[in-house]
Coordinates of C-alpha atoms in Angstrom, one line a residue:
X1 CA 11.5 34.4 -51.7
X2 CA 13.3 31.2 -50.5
X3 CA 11.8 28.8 -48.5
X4 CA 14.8 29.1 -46.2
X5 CA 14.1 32.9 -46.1
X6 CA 10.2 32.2 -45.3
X7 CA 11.2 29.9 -42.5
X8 CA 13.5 32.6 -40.7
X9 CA 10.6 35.0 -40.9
X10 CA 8.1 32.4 -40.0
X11 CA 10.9 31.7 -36.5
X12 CA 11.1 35.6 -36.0
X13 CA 6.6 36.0 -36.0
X14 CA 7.0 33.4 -33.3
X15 CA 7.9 35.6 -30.5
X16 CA 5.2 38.0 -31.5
X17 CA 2.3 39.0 -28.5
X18 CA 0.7 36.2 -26.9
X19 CA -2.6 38.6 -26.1
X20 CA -3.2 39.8 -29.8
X21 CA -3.2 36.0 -31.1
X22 CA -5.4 34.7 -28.5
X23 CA -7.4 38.0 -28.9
X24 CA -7.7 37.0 -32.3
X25 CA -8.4 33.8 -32.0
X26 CA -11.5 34.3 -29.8
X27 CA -13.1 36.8 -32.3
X28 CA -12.8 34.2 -35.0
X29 CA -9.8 36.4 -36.8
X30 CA -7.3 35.1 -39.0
X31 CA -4.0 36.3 -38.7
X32 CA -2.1 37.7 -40.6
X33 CA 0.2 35.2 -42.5
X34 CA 3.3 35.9 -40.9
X35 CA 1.3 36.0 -37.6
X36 CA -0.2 32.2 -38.3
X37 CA 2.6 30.4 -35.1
X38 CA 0.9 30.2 -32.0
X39 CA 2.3 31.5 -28.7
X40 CA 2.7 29.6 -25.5
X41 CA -0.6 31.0 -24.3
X42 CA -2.2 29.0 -26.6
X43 CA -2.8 25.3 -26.5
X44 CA -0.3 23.1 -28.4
X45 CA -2.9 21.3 -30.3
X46 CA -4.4 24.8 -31.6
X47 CA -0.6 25.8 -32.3
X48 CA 0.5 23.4 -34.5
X49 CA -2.8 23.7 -36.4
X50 CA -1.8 27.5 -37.4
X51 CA 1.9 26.2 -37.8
X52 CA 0.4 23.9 -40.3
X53 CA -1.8 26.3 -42.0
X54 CA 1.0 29.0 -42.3
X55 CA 2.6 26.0 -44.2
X56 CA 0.2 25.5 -46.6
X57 CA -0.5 29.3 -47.2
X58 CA 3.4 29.8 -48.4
X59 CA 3.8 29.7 -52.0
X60 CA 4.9 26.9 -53.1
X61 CA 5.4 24.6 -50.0
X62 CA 2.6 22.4 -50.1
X63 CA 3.0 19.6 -53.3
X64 CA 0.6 20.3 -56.2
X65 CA 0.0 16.9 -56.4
X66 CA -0.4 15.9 -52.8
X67 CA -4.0 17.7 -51.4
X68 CA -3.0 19.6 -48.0
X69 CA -6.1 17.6 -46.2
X70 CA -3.7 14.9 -45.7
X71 CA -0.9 16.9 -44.1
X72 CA -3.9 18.1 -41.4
X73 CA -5.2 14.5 -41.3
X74 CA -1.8 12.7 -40.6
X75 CA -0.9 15.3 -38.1
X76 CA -4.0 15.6 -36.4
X77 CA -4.5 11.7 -36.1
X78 CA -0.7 11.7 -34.6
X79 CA -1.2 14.2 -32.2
X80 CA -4.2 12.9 -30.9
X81 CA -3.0 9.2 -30.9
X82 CA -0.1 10.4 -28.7
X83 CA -2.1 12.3 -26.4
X84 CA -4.8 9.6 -25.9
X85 CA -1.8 7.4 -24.6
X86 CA -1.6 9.1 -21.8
X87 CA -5.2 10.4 -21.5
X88 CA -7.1 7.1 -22.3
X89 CA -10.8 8.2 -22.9
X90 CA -11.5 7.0 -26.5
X91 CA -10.5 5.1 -28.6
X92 CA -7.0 5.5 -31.0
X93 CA -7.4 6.2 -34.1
X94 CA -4.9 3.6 -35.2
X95 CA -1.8 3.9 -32.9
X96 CA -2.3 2.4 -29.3
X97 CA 1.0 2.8 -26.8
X98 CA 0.3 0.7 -23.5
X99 CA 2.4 0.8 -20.3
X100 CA 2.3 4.8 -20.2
X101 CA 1.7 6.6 -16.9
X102 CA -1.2 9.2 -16.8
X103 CA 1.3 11.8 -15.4
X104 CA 3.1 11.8 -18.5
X105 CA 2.9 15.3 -19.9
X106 CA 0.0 15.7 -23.0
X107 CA 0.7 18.8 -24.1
X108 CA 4.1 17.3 -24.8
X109 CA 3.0 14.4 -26.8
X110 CA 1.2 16.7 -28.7
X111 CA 4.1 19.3 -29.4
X112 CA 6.5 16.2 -30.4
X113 CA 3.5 14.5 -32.4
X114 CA 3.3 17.6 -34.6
X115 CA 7.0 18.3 -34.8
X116 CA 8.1 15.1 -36.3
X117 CA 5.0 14.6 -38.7
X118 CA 5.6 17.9 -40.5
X119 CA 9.4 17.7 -40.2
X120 CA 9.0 14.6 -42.4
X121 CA 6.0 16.3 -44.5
X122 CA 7.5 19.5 -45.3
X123 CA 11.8 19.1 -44.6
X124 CA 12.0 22.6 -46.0
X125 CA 10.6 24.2 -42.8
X126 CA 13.4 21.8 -40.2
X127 CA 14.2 25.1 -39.2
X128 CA 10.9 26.5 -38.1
X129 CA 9.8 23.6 -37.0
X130 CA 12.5 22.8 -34.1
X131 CA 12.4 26.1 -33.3
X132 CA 8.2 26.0 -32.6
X133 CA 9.4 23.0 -31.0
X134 CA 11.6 24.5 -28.6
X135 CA 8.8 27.1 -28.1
X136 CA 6.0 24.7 -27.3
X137 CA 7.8 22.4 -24.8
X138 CA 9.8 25.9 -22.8
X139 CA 6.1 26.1 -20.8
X140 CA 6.4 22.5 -19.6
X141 CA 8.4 21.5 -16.5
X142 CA 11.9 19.7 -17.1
X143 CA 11.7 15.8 -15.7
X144 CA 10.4 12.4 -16.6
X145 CA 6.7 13.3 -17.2
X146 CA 7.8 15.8 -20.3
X147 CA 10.2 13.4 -21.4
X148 CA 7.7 10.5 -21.2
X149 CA 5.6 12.6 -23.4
X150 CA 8.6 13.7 -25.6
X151 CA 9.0 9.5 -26.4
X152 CA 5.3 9.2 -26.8
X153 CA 5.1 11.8 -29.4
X154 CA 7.7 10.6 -31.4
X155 CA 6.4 7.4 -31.3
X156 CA 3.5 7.6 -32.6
X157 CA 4.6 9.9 -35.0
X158 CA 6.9 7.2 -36.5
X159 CA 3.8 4.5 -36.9
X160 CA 1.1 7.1 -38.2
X161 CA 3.8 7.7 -40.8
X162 CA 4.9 4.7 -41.5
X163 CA 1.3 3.9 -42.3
X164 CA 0.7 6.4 -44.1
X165 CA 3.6 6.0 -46.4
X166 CA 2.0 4.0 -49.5
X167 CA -1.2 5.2 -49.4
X168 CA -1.0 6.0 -52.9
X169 CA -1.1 10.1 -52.6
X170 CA 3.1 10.0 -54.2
X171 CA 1.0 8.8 -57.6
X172 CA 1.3 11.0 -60.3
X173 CA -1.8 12.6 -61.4
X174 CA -4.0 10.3 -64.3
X175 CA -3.9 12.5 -67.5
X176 CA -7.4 13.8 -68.9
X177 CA -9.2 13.6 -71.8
X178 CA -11.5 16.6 -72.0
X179 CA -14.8 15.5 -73.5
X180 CA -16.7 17.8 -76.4
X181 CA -20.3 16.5 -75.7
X182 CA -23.0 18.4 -74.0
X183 CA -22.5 18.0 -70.2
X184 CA -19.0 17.0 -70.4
X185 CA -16.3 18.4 -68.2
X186 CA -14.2 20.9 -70.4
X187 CA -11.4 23.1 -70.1
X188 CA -12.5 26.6 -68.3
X189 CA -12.1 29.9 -69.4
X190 CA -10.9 32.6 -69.2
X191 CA -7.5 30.5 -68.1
X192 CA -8.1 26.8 -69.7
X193 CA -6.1 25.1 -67.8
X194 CA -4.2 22.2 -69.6
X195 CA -5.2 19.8 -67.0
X196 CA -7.8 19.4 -64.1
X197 CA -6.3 18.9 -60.4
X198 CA -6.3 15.6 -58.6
X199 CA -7.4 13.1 -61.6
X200 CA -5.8 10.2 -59.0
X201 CA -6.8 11.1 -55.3
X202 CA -10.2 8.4 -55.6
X203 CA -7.4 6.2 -55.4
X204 CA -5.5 7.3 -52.5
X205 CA -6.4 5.1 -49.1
X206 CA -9.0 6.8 -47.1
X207 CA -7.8 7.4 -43.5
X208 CA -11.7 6.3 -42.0
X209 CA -13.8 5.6 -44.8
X210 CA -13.6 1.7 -46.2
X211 CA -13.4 3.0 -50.0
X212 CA -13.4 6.1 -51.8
X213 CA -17.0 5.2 -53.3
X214 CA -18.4 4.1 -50.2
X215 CA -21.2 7.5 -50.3
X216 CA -20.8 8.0 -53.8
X217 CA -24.1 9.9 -54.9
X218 CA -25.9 9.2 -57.9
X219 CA -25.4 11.2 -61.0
X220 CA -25.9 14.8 -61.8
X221 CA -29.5 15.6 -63.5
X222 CA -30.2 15.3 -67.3
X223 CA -29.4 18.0 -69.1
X224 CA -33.3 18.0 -70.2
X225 CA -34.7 18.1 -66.9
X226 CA -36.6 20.8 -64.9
X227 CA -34.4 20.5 -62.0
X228 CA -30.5 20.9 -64.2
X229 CA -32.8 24.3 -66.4
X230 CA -33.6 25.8 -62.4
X231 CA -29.7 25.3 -61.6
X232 CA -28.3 26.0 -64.7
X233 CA -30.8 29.5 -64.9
X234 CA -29.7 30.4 -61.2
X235 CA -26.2 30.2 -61.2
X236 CA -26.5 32.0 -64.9
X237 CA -28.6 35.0 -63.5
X238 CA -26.9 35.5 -60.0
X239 CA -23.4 34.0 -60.9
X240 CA -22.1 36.4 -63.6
X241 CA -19.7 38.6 -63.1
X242 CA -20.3 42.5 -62.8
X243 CA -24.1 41.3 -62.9
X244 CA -26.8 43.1 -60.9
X245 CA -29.2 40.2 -59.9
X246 CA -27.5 39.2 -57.2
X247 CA -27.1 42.0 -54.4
X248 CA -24.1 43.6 -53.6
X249 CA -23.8 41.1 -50.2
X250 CA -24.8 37.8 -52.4
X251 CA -21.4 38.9 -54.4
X252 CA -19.7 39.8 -51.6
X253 CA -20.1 36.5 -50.3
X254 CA -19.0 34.6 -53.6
X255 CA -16.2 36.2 -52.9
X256 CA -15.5 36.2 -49.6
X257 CA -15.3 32.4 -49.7
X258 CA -13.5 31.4 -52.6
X259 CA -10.4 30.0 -50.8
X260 CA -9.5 26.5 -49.9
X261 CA -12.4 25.8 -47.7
X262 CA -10.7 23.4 -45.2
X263 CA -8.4 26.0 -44.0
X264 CA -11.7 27.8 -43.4
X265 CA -13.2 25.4 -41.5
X266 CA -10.3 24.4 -39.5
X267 CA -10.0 28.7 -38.5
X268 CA -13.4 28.3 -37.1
X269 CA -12.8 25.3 -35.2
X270 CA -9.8 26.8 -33.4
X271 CA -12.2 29.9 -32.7
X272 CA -14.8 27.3 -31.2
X273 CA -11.8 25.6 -29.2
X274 CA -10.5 28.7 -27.4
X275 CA -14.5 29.9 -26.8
X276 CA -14.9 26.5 -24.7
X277 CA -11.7 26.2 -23.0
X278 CA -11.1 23.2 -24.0
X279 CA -8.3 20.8 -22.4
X280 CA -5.6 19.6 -24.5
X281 CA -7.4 15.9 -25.2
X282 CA -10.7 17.4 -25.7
X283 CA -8.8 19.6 -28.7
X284 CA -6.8 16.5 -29.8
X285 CA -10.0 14.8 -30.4
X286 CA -11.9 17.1 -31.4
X287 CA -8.9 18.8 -34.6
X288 CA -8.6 14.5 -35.5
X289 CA -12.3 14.4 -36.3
X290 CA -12.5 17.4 -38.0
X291 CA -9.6 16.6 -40.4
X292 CA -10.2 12.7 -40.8
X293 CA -13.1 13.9 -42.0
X294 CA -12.0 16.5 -44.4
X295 CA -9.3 14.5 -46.0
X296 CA -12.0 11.8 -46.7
X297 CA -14.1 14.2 -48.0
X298 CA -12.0 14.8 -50.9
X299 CA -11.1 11.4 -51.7
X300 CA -14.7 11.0 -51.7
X301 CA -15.7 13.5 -53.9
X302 CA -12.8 13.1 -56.2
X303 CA -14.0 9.7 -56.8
X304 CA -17.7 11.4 -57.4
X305 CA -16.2 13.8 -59.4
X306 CA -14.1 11.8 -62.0
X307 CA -17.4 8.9 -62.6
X308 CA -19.8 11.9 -63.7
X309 CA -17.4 14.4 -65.3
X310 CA -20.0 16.9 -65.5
X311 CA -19.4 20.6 -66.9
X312 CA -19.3 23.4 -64.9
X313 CA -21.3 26.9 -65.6
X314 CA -18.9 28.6 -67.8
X315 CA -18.7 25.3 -70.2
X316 CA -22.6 24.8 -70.2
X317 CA -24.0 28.6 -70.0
X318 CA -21.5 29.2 -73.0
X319 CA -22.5 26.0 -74.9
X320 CA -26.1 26.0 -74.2
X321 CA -27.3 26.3 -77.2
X322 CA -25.9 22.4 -77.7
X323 CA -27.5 20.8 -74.5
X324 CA -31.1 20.3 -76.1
X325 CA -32.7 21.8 -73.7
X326 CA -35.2 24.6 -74.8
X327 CA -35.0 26.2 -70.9
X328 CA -31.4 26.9 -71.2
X329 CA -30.0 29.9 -73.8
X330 CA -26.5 30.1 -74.7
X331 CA -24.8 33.4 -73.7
X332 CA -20.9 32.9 -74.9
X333 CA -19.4 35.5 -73.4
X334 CA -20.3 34.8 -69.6
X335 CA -18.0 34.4 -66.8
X336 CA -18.5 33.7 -63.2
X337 CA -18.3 36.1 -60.7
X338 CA -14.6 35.1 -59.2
X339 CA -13.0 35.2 -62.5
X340 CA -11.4 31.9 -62.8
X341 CA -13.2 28.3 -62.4
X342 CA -11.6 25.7 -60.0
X343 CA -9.7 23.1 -62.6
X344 CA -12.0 20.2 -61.7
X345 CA -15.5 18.4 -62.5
X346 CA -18.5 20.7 -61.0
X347 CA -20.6 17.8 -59.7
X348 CA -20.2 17.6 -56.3
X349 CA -19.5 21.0 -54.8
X350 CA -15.9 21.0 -52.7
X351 CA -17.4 23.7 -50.4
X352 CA -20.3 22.2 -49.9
X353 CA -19.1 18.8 -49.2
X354 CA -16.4 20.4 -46.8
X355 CA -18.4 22.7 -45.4
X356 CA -21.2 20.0 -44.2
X357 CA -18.5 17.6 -42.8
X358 CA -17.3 20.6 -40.6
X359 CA -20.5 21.5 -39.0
X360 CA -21.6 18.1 -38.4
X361 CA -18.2 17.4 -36.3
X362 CA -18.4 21.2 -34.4
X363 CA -22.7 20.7 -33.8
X364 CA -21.7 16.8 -32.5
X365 CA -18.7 17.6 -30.5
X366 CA -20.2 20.6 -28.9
X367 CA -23.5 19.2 -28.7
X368 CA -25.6 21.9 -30.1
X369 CA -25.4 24.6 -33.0
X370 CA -25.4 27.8 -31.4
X371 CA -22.0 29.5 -31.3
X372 CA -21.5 33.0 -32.2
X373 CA -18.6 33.7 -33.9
X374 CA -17.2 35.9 -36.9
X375 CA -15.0 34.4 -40.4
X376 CA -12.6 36.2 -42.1
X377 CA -11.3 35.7 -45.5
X378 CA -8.3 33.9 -47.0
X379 CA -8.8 35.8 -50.5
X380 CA -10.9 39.1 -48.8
X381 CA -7.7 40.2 -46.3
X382 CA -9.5 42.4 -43.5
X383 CA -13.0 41.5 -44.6
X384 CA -15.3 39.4 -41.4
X385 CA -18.2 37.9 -41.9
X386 CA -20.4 36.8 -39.0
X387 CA -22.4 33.9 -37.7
X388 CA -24.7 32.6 -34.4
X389 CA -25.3 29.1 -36.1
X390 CA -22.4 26.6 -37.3
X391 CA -25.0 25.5 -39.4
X392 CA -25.0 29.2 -40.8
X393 CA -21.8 29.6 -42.1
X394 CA -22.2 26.3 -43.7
X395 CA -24.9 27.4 -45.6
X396 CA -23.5 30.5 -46.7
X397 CA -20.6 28.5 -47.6
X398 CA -22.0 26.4 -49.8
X399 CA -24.3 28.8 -51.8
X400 CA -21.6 31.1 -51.9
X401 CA -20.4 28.5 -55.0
X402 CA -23.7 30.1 -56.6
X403 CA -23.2 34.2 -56.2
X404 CA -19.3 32.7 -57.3
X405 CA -20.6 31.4 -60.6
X406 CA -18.8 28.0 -60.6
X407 CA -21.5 25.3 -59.2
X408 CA -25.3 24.4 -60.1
X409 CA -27.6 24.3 -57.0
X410 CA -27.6 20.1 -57.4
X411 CA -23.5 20.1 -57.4
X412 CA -24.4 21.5 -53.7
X413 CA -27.5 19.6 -52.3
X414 CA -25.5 16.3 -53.6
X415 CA -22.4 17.4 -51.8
X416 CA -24.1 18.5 -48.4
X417 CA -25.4 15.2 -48.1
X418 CA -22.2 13.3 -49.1
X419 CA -20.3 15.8 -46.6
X420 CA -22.9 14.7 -43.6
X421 CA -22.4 11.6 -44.9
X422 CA -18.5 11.3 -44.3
X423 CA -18.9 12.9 -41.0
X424 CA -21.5 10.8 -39.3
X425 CA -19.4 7.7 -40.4
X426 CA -15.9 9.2 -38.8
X427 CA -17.9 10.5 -35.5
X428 CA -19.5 7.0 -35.4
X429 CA -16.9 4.8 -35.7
X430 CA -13.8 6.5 -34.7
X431 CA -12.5 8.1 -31.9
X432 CA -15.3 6.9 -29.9
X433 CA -15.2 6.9 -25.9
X434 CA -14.2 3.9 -24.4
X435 CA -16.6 3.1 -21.3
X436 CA -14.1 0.7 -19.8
X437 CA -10.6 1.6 -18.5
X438 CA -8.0 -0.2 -20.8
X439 CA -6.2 -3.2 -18.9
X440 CA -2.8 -1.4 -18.9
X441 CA -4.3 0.9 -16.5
X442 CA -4.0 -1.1 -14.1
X443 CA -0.2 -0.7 -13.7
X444 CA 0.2 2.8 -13.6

């Protein structure tokens, strides 16, 4: 199918019921593909988020080479840049416009923000994306306020990207050298790829963090240690696939969450945002802290996982019998639980890493944990799982990598921590509320 032809079908979804996607929405579902543009009813910030995500979930429209945290990052920062202009309760993130008048419309800024960030991101989608356009700024009265916010949109838009524009993400991917010692990262099977993912995102310019290394963790355990036999038995024992140590729920749940985490994470989020009502700034700030953080997360544990190189299960359970380590027997015929092994280094955990950063910003923002709310599946279509704790589905997250069979206990514990990490620097340092009124305020 032609992008052209997923773009028209994309336009046509987007005049689909208001009440079943906000229905959805507050019961934490996903829906369906085709379903992912937002209606009116629902705020623009939390629209362009599932414009964006239906982007990324079309075959072939995000870049191989270009991680899809950016796209959210760059979009979210723009969005929320352009409505803090008008608002004026934190700080920018990197864009400040002075001189605009508070009764310039947000939820415009926010539309136009969007619009031109993934019209320059994704030009395949022009189509789509005017038309969402058209759809988000038909609610909001004609006159100078939705113009104002029109222009303010736009410009920011044109700065975040500008910035943005040799940050070192175009860079094609550093070739790899497999290594053939014990503990080395190695091609996976059953698929052996030719090539792990993302040898050359360490190097791309964080968007908050002041280098890619700045929380790198120290190195995975020795292969001879107690803790690395403990992992390296666990994952072997409840990770297999078609095994019956692990219940049929433990499984279920290393399957369940074997999809790209963020999108997870970000479905959650806009489930939170519709729970509390929250105004359009509130959900600017609150979508740019979420994905700042993610798309440092994976810089940062890129960086982590191209130092340490370390083998994931399939490599070591397989090759055991080479890691001198009397704890650990070979079986050469195992193979985790999902099938096939993400094409990168095991140590840190993506999930875990991700999964941390995105409670840490919901349990800050919100200001406690409790939040019930239900998950469904980018891989499991139809299949919920629920929670009462942010902090819940974080931890099932992350030892879902377990019951999956592609990470050791310590690739999660290390990336938890680097995940909380991340997070408590972005919430610290950026976005922050501003206690003062800026001077321009005075003339408006």
């Amino acid at each position: 199918m032609s992008r052209l032809l997923i773009s028209f079908l994309l336009l046509g979804v987007c005049l689909s019921a208001e009440a079943s996607l906000v229905d959805a929405a507050s019961r934490g579902e996903r829906a369906p593909e085709t379903e992912g543009t937002s209606t009116d009813a629902l705020n623009p910030v939390l629209q362009w988020n599932r414009v964006l995500l239906v982007i990324v979930r079309t075959p072939g429209a995000q870049p191989a080479t270009i991680h899809p945290t950016r796209s959210f990052a760059i979009m979210h920062a723009a969005i929320d840049d352009a409505v803090n202009a008008i608002d004026r309760t934190h700080k920018p993130y990197l864009v400040r416009l002075t001189g605009i008048p508070h009764s310039a419309s947000q939820d415009a800024a926010a539309a136009a923000a969007a619009h031109d960030i993934l019209a320059s991101l994704y030009p395949n989608f022009q189509a789509m994306l005017d038309a969402q356009l058209q759809q988000s700024l038909a609610p909001i009265p004609e006159g100078a306020d939705k113009a104002e916010g029109v222009s303010v949109g736009r410009a920011i838009a044109a700065q975040i990207l500008v910035l943005r524009k040799n940050d070192g993400s175009d860079a094609q991917p550093v070739p790899f050298i497999f290594g053939n010692a014990p503990g080395d990262y190695q091609s996976t099977p059953p698929n052996f790829p030719k090539q792990p993912q993302f040898t050359h995102w360490s190097h791309v310019t964080p968007f908050a963090l002041e280098r890619a290394n700045q929380f790198r963790p120290g190195p995975p355990p020795a292969l001879t240690s107690d803790t690395y036999s403990d992992a390296f038995n666990e994952v072997k024992l409840l990770g297999i696939a078609n095994g019956t140590a692990s219940t049929p729920d433990e499984a279920l749940t290393g399957r369940f969450w074997n999809g790209a985490i963020q999108n997870y994470w970000n479905e959650i989020t806009q489930t939170a945002a519709v729970a509390h009502d929250l105004t359009t700034a509130q959900n600017a700030r609150l979508f740019a802290l979420l994905n700042l953080t993610f798309a440092d997360e994976v810089i940062a544990f890129y960086d982590a996982k191209y130092t340490y190189n370390f083998w994931r299960p399939v490599t070591a359970i397989r090759a055991a019998a080479t890691d001198d380590n009397p704890d650990t027997a070979a079986d050469p015929n195992w193979l985790p639980e999902v099938g096939n092994t993400t094409p990168d280094p095991s140590y840190p955990g993506a999930h875990a890493v991700i999964s941390a950063g995105g409670a840490s910003v919901l349990i800050s923002f919100f200001g406690r944990d409790r939040f019930d709310f239900a998950v469904t599946s980018e891989v499991m279509p139809g299949v919920q799982r629920s929670f009462t704790r942010f902090s819940a589905a974080e931890e099932e997250a992350t030892l879902s990598r377990i019951f999956a069979g592609v990470h050791f206990r310590t690739d999660l514990t290390t990336g938890q921590r680097l995940g909380r990490e991340v997070a408590d620097f972005v919430l610290n340092n950026f976005l922050t509320p501003v206690h003062r009124r800026y001077e321009s305020d005075d003339d408006n």
